[in-house]
Short mmCIF file of C-alpha atoms in Angstrom, two decimals:
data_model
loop_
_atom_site.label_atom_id
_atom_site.label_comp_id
_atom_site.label_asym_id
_atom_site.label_seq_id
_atom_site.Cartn_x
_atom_site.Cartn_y
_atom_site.Cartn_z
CA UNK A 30 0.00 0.00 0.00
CA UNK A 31 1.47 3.31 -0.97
CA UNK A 32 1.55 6.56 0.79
CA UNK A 33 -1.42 8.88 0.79
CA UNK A 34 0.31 12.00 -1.67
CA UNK A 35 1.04 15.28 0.11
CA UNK A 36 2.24 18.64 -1.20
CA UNK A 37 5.66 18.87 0.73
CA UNK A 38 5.40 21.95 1.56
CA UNK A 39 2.97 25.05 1.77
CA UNK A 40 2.87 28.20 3.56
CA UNK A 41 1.20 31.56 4.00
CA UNK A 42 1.51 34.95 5.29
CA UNK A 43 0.12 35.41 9.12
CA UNK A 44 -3.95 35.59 8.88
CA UNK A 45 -3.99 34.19 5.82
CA UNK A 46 -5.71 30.74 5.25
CA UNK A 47 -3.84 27.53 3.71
CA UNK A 48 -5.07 24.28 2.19
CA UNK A 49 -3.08 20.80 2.53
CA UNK A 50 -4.53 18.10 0.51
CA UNK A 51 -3.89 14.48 0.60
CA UNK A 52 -4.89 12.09 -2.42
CA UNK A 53 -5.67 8.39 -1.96
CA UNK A 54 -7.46 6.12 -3.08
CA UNK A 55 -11.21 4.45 -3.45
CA UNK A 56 -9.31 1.88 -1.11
CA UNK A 57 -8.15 4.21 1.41
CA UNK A 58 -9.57 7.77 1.39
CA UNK A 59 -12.27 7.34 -1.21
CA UNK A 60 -13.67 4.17 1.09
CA UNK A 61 -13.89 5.27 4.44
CA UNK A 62 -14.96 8.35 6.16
CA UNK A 63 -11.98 7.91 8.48
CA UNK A 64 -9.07 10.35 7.60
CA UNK A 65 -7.37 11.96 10.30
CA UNK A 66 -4.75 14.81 10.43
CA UNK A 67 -1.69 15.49 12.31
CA UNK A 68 0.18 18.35 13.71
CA UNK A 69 3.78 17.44 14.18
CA UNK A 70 6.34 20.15 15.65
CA UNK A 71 10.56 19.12 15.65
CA UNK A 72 11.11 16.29 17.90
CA UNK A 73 8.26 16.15 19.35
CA UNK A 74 5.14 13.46 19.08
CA UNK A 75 2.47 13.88 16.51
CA UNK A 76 -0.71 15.62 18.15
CA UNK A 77 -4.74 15.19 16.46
CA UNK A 78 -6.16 17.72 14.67
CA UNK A 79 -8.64 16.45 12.29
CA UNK A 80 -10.54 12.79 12.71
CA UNK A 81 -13.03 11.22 11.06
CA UNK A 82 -12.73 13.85 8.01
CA UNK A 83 -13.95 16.72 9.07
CA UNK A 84 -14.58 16.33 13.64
CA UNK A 85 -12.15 18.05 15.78
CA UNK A 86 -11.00 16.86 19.59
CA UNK A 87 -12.10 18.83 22.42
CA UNK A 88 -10.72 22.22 22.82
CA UNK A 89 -8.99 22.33 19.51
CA UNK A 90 -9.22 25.85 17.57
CA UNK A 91 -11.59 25.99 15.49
CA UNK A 92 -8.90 27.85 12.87
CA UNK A 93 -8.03 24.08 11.42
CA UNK A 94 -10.85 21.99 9.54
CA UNK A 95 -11.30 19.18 7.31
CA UNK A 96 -13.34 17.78 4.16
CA UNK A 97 -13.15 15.10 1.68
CA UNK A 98 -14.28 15.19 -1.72
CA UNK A 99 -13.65 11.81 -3.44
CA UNK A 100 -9.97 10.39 -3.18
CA UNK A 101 -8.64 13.67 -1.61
CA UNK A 102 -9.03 15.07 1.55
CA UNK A 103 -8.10 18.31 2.56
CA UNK A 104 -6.77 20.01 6.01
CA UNK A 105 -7.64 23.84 6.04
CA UNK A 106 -6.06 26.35 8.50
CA UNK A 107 -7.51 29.84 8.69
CA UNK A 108 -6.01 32.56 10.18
CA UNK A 109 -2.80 31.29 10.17
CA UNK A 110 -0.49 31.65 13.09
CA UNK A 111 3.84 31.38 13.81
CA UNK A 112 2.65 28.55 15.90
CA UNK A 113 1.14 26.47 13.18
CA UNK A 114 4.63 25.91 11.67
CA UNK A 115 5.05 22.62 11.78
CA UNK A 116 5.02 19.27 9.38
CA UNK A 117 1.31 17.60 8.91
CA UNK A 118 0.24 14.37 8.41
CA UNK A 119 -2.66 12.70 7.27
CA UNK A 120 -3.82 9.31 7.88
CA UNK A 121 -6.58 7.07 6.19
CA UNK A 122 -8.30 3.87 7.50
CA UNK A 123 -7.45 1.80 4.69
CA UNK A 124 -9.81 -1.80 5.61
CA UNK A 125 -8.89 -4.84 7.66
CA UNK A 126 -5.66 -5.99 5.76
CA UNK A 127 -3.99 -2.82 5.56
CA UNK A 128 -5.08 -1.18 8.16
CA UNK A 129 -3.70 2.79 7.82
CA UNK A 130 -2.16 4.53 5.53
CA UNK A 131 -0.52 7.83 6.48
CA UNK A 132 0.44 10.59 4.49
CA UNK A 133 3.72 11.58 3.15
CA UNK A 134 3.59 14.89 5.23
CA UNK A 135 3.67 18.40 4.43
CA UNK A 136 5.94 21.19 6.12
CA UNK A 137 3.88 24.29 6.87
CA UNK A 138 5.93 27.45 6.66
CA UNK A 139 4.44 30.58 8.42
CA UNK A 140 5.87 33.70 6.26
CA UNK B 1 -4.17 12.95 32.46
CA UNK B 2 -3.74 10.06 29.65
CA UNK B 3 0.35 9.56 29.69
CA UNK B 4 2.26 7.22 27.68
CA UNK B 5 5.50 6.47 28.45
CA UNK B 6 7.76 4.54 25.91
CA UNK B 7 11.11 2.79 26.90
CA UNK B 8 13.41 0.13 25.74
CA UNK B 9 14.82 1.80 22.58
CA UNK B 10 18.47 2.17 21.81
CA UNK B 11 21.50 0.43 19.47
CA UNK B 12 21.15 -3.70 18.28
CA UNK B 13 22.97 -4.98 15.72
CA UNK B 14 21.05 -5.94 12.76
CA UNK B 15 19.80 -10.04 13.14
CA UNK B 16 18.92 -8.64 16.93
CA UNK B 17 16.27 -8.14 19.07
CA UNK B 18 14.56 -5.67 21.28
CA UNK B 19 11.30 -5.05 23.06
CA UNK B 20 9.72 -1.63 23.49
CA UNK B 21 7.09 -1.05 26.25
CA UNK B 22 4.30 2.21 26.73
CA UNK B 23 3.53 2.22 30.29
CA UNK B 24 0.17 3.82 30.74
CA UNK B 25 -1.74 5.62 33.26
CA UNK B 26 -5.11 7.69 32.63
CA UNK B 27 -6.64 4.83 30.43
CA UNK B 28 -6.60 1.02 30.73
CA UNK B 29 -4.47 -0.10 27.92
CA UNK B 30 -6.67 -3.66 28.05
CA UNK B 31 -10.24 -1.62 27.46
CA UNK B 32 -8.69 0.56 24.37
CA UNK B 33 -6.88 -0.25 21.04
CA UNK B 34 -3.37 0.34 21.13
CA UNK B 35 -1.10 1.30 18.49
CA UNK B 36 2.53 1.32 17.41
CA UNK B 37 3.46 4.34 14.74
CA UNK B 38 6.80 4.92 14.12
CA UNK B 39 9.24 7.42 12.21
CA UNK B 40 12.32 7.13 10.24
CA UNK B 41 15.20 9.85 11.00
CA UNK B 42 13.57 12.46 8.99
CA UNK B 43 10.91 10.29 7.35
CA UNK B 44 7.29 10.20 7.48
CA UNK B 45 5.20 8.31 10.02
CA UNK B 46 4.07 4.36 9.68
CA UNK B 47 1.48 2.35 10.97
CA UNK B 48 3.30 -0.68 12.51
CA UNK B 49 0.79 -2.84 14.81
CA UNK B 50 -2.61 -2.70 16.83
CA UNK B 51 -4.12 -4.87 19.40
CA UNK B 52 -7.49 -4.97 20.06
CA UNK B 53 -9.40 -4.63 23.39
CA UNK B 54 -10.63 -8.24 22.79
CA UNK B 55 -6.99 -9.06 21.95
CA UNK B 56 -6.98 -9.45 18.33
CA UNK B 57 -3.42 -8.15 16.85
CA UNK B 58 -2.36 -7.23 13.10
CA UNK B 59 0.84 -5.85 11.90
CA UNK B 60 2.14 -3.97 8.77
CA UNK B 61 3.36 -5.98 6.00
CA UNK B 62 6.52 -5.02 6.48
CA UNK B 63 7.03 -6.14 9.95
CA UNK B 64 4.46 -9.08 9.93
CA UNK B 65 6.09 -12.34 10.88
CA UNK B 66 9.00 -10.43 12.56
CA UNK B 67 7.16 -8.09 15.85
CA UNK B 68 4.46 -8.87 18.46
CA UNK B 69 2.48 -6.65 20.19
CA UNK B 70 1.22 -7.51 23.42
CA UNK B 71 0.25 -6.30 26.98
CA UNK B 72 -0.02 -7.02 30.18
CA UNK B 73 -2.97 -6.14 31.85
CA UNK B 74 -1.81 -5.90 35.18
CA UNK B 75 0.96 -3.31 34.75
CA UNK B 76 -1.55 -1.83 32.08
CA UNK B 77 1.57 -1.60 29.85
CA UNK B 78 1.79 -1.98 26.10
CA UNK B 79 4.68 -4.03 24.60
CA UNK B 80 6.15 -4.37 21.14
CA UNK B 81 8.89 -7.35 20.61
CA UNK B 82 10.92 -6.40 17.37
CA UNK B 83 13.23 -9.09 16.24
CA UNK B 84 15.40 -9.92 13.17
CA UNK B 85 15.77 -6.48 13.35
CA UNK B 86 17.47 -4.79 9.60
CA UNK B 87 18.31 -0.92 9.15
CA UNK B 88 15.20 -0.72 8.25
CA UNK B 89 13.86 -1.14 11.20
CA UNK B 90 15.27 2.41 12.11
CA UNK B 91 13.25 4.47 13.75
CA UNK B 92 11.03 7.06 17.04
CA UNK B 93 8.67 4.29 17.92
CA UNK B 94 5.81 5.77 19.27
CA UNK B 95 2.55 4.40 21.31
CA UNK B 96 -0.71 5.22 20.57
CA UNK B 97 -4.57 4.69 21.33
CA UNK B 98 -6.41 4.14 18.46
CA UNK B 99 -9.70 6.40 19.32
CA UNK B 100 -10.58 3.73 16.81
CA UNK B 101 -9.78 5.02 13.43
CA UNK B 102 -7.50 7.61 14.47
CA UNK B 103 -4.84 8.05 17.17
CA UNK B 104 -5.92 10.48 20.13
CA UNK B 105 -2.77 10.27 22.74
CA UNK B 106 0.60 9.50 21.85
CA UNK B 107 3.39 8.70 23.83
CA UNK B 108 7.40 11.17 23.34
CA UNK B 109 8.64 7.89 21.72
CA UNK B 110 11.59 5.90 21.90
CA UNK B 111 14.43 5.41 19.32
CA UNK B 112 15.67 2.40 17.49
CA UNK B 113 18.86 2.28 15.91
CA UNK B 114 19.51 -0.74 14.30
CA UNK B 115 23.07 -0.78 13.06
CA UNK B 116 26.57 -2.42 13.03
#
């Protein structure tokens, strides 16, 4: 099973809004309504952003959001801050043999 | 709090063997799927093992006949026996609950350098 395909990199002025996709397949993304998202910062552990396409976990800003359309999912963050630099990840459910699939990551550069 | 606390990383020898554990307090590792994720030096992240709350396990293709997962319910600690260990094998190994479907709390992780 290959990587979901990331941009490697995108990134944005301060306030301004950026969009990460991630492209799959009808095995992976286009199957399941189970793509999650990842904020990773250096050396540190990856935290959840984004599950289940589109929910976000308790307390998280409401800045970052999610939404599938076929194959690709997408990660937006709005009003972009210094302290969303970081790399992101996504991650698909991809069925009972392969389990998950994640993302080949995308390093968020705040301008 | 949910912590999880990896340990048991450091240098083998490729042919070796190691075993990771995620000591965890603030869930019951036995009620929840747990996960195994880990990261090549500067690499993206991979889905390496789950077990399930009823006990059910399944591994990646690429360590499948090689790592177990396993816990023990009484030190409500995760485990993760890696052996015939390659380069490949290189890696932060990190610990994680599957919420299912997606990966909630996550442990600092513990390295793995497999190398001669």
């Amino acid at each position: 099973q290959s990587a979901l395909t990331q941009p490697a990199s995108v990134s944005g002025s301060p306030g301004q809004s950026i969009t990460i996709s991630c492209t799959g397949t009808s095995s992976d993304v286009g199957g399941y309504n189970l793509v999650s998202w990842y904020q990773q910062h250096p050396g540190k552990a990856p935290k959840l952003m984004i599950y289940e396409v589109y929910k976000r976990p308790s307390g998280l800003s409401d800045r970052f959001s999610g939404s599938k359309s076929g194959n690709t999912a997408s990660l937006t963050i709005s009003g972009l801050q210094a302290e969303d630099e970081a790399d992101y990840y996504c991650c698909s459910y991809a069925g009972s043999n392969t389990f998950y699939v994640f993302g080949t990551g995308t390093k968020v550069t705040v301008l | 709090e949910v912590q999880l606390v990896e340990s048991g990383g450091g240098l083998v020898q490729p042919g070796g063997s190691l075993r990771l554990s995620c000591a965890a307090s603030g869930l019951t590792v036995s009620s929840n799927y747990m996960s195994w994720v880990r990261q090549a030096p500067g690499k993206g992240l991979e889905w390496v093992s789950v077990i399930y709350s009823d006990g059910s396990t399944y591994y990646a293709d690429s360590v499948k006949g090689r790592f177990t997962i396993s816990r023990d319910n009484s030190k409500n600690t995760l485990y993760l026996q890696m052996n015939s260990l390659t380069p490949e094998d290189t890696a932060v190994y990190y610990c994680a609950r599957d919420f299912p479907r997606s990966f909630d709390y996550w442990g600092q992780g513990t390295l793995v350098t497999v190398s001669s």
